[in-house]
Short mmCIF file of C-alpha atoms and ligand atoms in Angstrom, two decimals:
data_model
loop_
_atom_site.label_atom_id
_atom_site.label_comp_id
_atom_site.label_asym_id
_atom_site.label_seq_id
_atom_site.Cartn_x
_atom_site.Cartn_y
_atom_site.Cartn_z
CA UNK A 122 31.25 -76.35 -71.99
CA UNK A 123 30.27 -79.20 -74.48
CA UNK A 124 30.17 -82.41 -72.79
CA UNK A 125 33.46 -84.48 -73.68
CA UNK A 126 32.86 -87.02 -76.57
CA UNK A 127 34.04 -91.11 -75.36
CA UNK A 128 31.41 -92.76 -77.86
CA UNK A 129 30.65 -91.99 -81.36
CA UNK A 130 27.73 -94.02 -83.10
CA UNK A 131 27.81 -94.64 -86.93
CA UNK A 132 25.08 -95.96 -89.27
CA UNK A 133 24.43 -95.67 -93.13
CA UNK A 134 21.10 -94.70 -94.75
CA UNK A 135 19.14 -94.22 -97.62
CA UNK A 136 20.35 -95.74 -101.06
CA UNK A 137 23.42 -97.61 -100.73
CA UNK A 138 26.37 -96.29 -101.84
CA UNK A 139 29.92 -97.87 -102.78
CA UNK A 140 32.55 -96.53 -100.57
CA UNK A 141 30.35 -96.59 -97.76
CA UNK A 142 32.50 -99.07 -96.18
CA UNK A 143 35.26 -97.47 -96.54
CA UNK A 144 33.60 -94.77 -94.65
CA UNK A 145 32.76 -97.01 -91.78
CA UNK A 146 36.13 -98.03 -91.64
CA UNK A 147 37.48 -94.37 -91.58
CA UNK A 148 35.07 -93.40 -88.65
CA UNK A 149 36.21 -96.89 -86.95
CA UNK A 150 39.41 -96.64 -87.54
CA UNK A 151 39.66 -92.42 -86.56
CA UNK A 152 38.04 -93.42 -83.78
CA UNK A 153 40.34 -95.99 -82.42
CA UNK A 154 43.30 -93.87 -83.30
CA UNK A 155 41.61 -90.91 -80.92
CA UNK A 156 40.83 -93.28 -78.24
CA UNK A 157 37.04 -93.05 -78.97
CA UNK A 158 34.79 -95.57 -78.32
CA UNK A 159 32.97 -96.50 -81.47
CA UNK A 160 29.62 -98.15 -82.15
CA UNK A 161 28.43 -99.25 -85.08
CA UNK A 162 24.28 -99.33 -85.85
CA UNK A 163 22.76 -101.33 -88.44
CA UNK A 164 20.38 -100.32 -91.21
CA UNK A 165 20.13 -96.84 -90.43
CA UNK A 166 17.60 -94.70 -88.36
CA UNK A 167 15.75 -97.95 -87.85
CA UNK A 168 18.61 -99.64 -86.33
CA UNK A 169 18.57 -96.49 -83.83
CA UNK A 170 15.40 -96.94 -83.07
CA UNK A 171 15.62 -100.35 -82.74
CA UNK A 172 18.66 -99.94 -80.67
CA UNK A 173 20.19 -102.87 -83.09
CA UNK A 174 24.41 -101.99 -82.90
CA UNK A 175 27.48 -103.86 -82.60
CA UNK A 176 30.64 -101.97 -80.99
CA UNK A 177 33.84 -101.66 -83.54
CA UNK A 178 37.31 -101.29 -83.09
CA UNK A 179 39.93 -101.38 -85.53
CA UNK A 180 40.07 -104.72 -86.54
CA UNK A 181 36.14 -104.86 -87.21
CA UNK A 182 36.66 -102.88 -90.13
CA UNK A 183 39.62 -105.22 -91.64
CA UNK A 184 39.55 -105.83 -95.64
CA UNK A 185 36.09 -104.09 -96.25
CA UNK A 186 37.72 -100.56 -98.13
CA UNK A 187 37.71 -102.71 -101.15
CA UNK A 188 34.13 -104.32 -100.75
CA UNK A 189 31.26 -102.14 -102.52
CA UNK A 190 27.17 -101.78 -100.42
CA UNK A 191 27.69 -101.48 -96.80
CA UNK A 192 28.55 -104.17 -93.58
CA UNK A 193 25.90 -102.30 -91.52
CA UNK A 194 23.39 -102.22 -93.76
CA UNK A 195 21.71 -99.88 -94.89
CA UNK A 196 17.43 -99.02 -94.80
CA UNK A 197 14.53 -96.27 -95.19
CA UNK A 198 13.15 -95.92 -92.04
CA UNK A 199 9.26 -94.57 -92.08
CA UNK A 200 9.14 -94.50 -88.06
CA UNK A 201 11.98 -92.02 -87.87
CA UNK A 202 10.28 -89.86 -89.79
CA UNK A 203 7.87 -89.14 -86.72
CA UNK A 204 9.05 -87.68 -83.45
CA UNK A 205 8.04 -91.00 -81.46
CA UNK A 206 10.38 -92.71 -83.80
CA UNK A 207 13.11 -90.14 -82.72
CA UNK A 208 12.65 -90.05 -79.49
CA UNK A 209 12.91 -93.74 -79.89
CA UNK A 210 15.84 -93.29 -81.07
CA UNK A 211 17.13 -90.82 -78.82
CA UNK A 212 16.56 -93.25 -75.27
CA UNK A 213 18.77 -95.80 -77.26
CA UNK A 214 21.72 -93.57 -78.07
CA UNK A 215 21.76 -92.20 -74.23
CA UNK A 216 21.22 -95.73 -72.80
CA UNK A 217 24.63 -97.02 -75.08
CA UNK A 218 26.41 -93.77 -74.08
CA UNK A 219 26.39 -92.97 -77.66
CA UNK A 220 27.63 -89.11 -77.23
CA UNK A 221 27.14 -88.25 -81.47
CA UNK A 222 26.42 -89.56 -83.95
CA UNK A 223 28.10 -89.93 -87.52
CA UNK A 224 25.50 -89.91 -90.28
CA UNK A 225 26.54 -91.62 -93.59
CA UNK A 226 23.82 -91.33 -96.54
CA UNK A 227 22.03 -88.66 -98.19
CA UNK A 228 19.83 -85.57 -98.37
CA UNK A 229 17.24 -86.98 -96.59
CA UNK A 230 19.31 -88.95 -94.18
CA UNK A 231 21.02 -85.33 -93.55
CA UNK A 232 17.52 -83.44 -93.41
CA UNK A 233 16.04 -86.77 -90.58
CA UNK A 234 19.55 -86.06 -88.95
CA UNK A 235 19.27 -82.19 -88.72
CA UNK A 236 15.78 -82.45 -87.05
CA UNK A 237 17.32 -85.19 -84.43
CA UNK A 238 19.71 -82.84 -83.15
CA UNK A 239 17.49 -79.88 -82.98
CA UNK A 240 14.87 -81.74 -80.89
CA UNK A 241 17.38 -84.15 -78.72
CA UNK A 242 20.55 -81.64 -78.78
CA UNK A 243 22.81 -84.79 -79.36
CA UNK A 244 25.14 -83.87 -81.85
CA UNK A 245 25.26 -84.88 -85.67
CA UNK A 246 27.58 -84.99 -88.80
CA UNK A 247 26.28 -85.82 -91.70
CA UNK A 248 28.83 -87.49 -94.57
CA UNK A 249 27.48 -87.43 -97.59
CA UNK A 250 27.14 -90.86 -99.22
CA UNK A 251 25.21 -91.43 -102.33
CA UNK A 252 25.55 -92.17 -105.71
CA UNK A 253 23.33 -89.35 -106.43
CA UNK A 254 25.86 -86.23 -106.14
CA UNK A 255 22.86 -83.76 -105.35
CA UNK A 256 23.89 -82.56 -102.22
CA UNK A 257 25.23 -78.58 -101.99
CA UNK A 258 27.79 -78.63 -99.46
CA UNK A 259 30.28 -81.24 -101.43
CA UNK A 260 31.36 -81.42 -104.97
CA UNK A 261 30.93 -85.32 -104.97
CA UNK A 262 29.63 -87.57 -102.72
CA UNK A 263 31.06 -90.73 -101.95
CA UNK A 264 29.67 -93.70 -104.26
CA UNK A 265 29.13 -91.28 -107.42
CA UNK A 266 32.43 -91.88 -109.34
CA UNK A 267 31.94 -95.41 -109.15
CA UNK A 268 28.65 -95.30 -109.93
CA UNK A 269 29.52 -93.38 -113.23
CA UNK A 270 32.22 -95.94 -114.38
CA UNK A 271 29.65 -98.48 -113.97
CA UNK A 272 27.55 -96.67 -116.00
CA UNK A 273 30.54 -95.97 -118.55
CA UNK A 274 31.50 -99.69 -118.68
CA UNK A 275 27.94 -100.93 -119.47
CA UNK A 276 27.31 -98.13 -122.27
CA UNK A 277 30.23 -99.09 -123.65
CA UNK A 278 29.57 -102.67 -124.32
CA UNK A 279 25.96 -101.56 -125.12
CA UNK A 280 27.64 -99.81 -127.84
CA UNK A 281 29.52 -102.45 -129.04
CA UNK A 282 26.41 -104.39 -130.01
CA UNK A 283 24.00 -101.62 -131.38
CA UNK A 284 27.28 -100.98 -134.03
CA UNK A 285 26.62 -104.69 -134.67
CA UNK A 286 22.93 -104.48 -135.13
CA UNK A 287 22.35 -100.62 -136.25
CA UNK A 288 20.30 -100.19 -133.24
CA UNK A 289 18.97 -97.19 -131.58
CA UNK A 290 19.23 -97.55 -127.50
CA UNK A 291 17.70 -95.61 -125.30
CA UNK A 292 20.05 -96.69 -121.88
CA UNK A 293 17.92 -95.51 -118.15
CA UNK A 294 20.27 -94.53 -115.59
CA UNK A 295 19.64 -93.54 -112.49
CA UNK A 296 18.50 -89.87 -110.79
CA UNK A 297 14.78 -88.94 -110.13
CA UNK A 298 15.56 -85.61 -109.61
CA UNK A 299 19.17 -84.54 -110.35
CA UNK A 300 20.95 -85.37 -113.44
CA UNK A 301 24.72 -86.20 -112.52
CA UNK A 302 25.28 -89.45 -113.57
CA UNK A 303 23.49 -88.89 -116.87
CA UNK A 304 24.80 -85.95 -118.29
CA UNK A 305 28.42 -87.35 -117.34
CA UNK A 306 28.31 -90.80 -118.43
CA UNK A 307 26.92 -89.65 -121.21
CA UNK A 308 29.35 -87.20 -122.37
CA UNK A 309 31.93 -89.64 -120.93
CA UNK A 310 30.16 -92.70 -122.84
CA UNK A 311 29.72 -90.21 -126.32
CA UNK A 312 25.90 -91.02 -126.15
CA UNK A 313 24.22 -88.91 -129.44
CA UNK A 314 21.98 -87.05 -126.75
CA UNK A 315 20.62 -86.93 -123.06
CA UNK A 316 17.80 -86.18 -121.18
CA UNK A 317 17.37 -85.34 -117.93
CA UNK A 318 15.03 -83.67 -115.20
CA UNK A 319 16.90 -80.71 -115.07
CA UNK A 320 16.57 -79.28 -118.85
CA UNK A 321 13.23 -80.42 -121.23
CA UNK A 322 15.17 -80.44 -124.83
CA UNK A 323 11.61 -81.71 -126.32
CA UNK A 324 10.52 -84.40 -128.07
CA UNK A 325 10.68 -82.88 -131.49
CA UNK A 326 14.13 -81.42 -130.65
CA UNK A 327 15.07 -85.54 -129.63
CA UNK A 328 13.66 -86.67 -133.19
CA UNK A 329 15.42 -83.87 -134.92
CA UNK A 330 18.69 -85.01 -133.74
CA UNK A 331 17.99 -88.59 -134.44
CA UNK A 332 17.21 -87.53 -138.09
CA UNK A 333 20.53 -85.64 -138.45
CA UNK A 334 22.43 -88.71 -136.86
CA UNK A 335 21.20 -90.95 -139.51
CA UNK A 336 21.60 -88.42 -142.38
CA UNK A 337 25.58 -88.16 -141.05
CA UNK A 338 25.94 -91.52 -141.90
CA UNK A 339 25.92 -92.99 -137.84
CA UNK A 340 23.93 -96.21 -138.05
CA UNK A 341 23.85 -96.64 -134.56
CA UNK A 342 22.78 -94.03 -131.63
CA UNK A 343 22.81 -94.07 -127.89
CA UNK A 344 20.57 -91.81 -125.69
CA UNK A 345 21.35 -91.83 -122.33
CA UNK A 346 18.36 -90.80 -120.11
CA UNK A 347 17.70 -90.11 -116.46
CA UNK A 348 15.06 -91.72 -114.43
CA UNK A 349 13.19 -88.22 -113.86
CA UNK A 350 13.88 -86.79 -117.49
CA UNK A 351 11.49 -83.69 -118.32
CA UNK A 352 9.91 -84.93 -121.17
CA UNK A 353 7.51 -86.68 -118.67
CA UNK A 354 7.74 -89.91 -121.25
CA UNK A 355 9.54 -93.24 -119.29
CA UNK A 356 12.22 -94.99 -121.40
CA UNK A 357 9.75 -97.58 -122.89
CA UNK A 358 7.39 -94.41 -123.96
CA UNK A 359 10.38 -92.35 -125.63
CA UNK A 360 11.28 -95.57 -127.38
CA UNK A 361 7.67 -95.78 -128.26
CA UNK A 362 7.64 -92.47 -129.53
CA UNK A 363 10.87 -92.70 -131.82
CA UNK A 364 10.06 -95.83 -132.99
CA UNK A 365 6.08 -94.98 -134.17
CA UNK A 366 8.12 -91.41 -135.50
CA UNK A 367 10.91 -92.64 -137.09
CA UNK A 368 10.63 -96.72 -137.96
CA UNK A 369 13.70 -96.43 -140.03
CA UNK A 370 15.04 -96.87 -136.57
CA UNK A 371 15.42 -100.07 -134.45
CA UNK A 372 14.68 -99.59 -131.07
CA UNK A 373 15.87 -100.36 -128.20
CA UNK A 374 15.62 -100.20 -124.72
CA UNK A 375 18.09 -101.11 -121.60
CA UNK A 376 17.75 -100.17 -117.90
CA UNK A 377 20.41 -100.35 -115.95
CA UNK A 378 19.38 -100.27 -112.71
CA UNK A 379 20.46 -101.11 -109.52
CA UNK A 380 23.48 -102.81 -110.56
CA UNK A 381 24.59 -98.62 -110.61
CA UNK A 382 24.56 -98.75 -106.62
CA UNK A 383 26.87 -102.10 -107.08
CA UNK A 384 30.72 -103.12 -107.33
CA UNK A 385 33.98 -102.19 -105.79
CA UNK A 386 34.37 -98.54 -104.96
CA UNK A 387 36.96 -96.52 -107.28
CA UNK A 388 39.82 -94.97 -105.53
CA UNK A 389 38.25 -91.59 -105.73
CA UNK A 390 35.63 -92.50 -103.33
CA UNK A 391 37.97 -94.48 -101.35
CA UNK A 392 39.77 -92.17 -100.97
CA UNK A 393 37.18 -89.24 -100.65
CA UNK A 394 35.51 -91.69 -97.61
CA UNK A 395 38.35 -91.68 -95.87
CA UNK A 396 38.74 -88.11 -95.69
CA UNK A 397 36.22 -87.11 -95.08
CA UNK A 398 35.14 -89.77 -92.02
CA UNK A 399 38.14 -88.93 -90.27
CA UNK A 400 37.38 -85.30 -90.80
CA UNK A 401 34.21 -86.14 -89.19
CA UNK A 402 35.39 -87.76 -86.35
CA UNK A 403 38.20 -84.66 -86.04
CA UNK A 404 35.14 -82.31 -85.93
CA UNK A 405 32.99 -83.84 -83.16
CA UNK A 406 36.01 -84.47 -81.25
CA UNK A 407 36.35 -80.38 -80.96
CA UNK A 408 32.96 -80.13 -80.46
CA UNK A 409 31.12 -79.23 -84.01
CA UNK A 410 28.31 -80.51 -84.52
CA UNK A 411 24.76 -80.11 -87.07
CA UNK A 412 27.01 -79.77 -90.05
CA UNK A 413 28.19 -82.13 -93.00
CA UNK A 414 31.55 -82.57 -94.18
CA UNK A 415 32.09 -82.50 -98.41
CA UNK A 416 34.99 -82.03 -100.60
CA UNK A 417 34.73 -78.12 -101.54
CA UNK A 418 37.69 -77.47 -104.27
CA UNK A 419 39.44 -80.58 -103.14
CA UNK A 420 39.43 -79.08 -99.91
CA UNK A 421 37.48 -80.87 -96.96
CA UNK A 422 34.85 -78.46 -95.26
CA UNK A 423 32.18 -78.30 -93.02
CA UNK A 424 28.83 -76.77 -94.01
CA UNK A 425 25.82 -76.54 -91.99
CA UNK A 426 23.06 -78.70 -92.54
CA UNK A 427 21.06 -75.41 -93.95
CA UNK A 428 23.68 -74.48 -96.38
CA UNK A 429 24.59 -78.15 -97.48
CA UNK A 430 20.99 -78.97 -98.23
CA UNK A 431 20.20 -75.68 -100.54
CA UNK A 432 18.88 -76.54 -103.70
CA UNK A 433 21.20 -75.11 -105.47
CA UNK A 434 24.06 -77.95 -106.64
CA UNK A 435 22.90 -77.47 -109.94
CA UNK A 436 24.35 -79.46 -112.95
CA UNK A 437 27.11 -78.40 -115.10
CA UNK A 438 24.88 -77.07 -118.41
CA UNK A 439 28.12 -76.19 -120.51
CA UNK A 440 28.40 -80.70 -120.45
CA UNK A 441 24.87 -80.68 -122.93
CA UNK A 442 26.60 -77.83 -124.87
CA UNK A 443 30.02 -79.94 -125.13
CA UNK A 444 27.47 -82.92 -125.86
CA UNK A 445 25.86 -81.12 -128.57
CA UNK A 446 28.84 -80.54 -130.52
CA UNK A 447 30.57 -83.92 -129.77
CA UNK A 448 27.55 -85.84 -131.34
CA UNK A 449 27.46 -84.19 -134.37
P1 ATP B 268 19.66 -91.41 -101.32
O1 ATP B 268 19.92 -90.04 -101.86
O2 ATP B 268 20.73 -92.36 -101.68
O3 ATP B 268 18.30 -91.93 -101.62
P2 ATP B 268 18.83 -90.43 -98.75
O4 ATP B 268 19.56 -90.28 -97.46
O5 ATP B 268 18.38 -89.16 -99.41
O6 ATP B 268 19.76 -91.30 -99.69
P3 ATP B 268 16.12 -91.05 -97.98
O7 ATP B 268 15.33 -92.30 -98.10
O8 ATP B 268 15.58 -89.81 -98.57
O9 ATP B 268 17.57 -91.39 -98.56
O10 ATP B 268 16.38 -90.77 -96.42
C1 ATP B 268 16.90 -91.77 -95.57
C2 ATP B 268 16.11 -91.81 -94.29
O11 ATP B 268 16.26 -90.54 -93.62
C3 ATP B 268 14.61 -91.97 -94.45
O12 ATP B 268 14.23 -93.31 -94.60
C4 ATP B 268 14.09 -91.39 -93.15
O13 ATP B 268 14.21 -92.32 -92.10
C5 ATP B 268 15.08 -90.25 -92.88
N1 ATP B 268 14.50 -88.98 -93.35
C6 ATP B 268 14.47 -88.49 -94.61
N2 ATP B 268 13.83 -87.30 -94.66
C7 ATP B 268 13.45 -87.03 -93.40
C8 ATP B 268 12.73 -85.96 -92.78
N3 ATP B 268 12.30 -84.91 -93.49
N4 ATP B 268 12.50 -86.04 -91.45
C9 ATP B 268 12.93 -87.10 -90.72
N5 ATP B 268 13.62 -88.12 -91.23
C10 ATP B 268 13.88 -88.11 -92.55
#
């Protein structure tokens, strides 16, 4: 029989995320509900390690739903990354009486969290929390809807002054490898093309457009692209490129950075947080364990770690088609 569950731990890792208080104050509040014992472990795997926690009942948790970045910090840790580090780890969890753990943060925080349980047998659910949205097992991850109004609310007074100026931008977002928030801000946003690591439209294809936007009579343009575009150029080196190709144009160039991982959290991911935390808490309390919990069809689910980590949450290509034809 599984052993009974009195303590549940709680950290968040990787990239912050807004909504990922709201989380914590699902899992606390769940927890306190259920008659759990719940402890709270700052910046991530390191905070394990380090065995650096603060125990949290209800009240802990009061007025932070609204408050974007995270009160237990959040951090990359290198040393969990080796099995020392785990084991670490590990002897902390057992000496708290931490029973599980709840895991809020991102593919890599799911794949450190997958290997913990297979070598220490302590059991794990992983919530997905990143701004990102690149993880299999969930439509949406908590943090990526604000993160894309953010996005939306900047582009649009970007907009207002290259109308003023007749200015090309070129606007960076963020996504190394998946393209989410650029393809939807910039259909959302009306941006006259995008680029991003998933597709490589081509430089000449980029230049082509640009042509038939000025020819159409636009006298400004916005092109929203991701941090890991294909054309292999950065944002300074497309706007290079356009500008030595077409110097009708004036170029500019805006990166918006981390203020994308900023700000207070939208309902959705409010809202989306709380479900799915006390769906975590639900889960371990009936003994499930190595899986995450996502929003599948506005259903919550668990998927295994294997599943939920598959490469294949691929981006929605009919969005450059709708693009296309919007930006004529
Ligand atoms: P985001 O998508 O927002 O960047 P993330 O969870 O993917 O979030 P990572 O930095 O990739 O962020 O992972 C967070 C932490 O998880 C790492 O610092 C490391 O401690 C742990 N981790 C990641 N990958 C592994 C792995 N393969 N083995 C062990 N631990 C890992």
């Amino acid at each position: 029989m599984a052993k009974e569950i009195t303590t549940i731990g709680v950290m968040t890792s990787g990239g912050d995320s807004p909504g990922m208080n709201a989380a914590i104050r699902a899992v606390a509040r769940a927890c306190a509900y259920y008659n759990v014992k719940c402890i709270g472990f700052y910046r991530g795997y390191q905070g394990m390690i380090e065995g650096d926690y603060c125990v949290m009942n209800a009240r802990s948790v009061r007025n932070i739903i609204s408050r974007g970045g995270t009160i237990l910090k959040s951090a990359r840790s290198d040393e969990f990354r080796t099995i020392e580090g785990r084991q670490k780890a590990a002897e902390h969890l057992k000496e708290v009486g931490v029973d599980a753990m709840i895991l809020i943060g991102g593919d890599g925080t799911f794949r450190g969290g997958k290997l913990f349980y297979e070598e220490h047998g302590i059991p794990v659910i992983g919530v997905p929390g990143t701004i990102d949205n690149d993880i299999a097992g969930t439509n949406y991850t908590i943090g990526y809807d604000t993160a894309l109004n953010t996005v939306i609310d900047a582009i649009d007074k970007i907009r207002d002054t290259a109308s003023s100026h007749d200015r090309l931008f070129f606007i960076e977002v963020m996504g190394r490898d998946a393209g989410f928030i650029a393809l939807n801000s910039g259909v959302g946003a009306g941006a006259e093309e995008i680029l991003i690591p998933e597709e490589d439209l081509g430089l000449e294809r980029l230049l082509e457009s640009l042509k038939r936007s000025k020819r159409s009579g636009k006298s400004s343009s916005i092109v929203v692209v991701s941090e890991g575009d294909k054309t292999g150029k950065n944002v300074y080196e497309l706007a290079d490129y356009v500008t030595k190709n077409l110097p009708d144009y004036e170029v500019k160039v805006t990166v918006l950075g981390h203020m994308q991982r900023g700000g207070t959290p939208s309902c959705f991911d409010r809202t989306l947080a709380s479900r799915l935390c006390v769906k975590a808490v639900e889960l371990l309390l009936d003994g499930e364990k190595n899986v995450m919990v996502g929003l599948i069809n506005n259903k919550v689910t668990a998927t295994s770690f294997e599943v939920g980590l598959k490469d294949d949450h691929s981006i929605n290509k009919e969005l450059l088609r709708i693009s296309d034809i919007l930006s004529t």
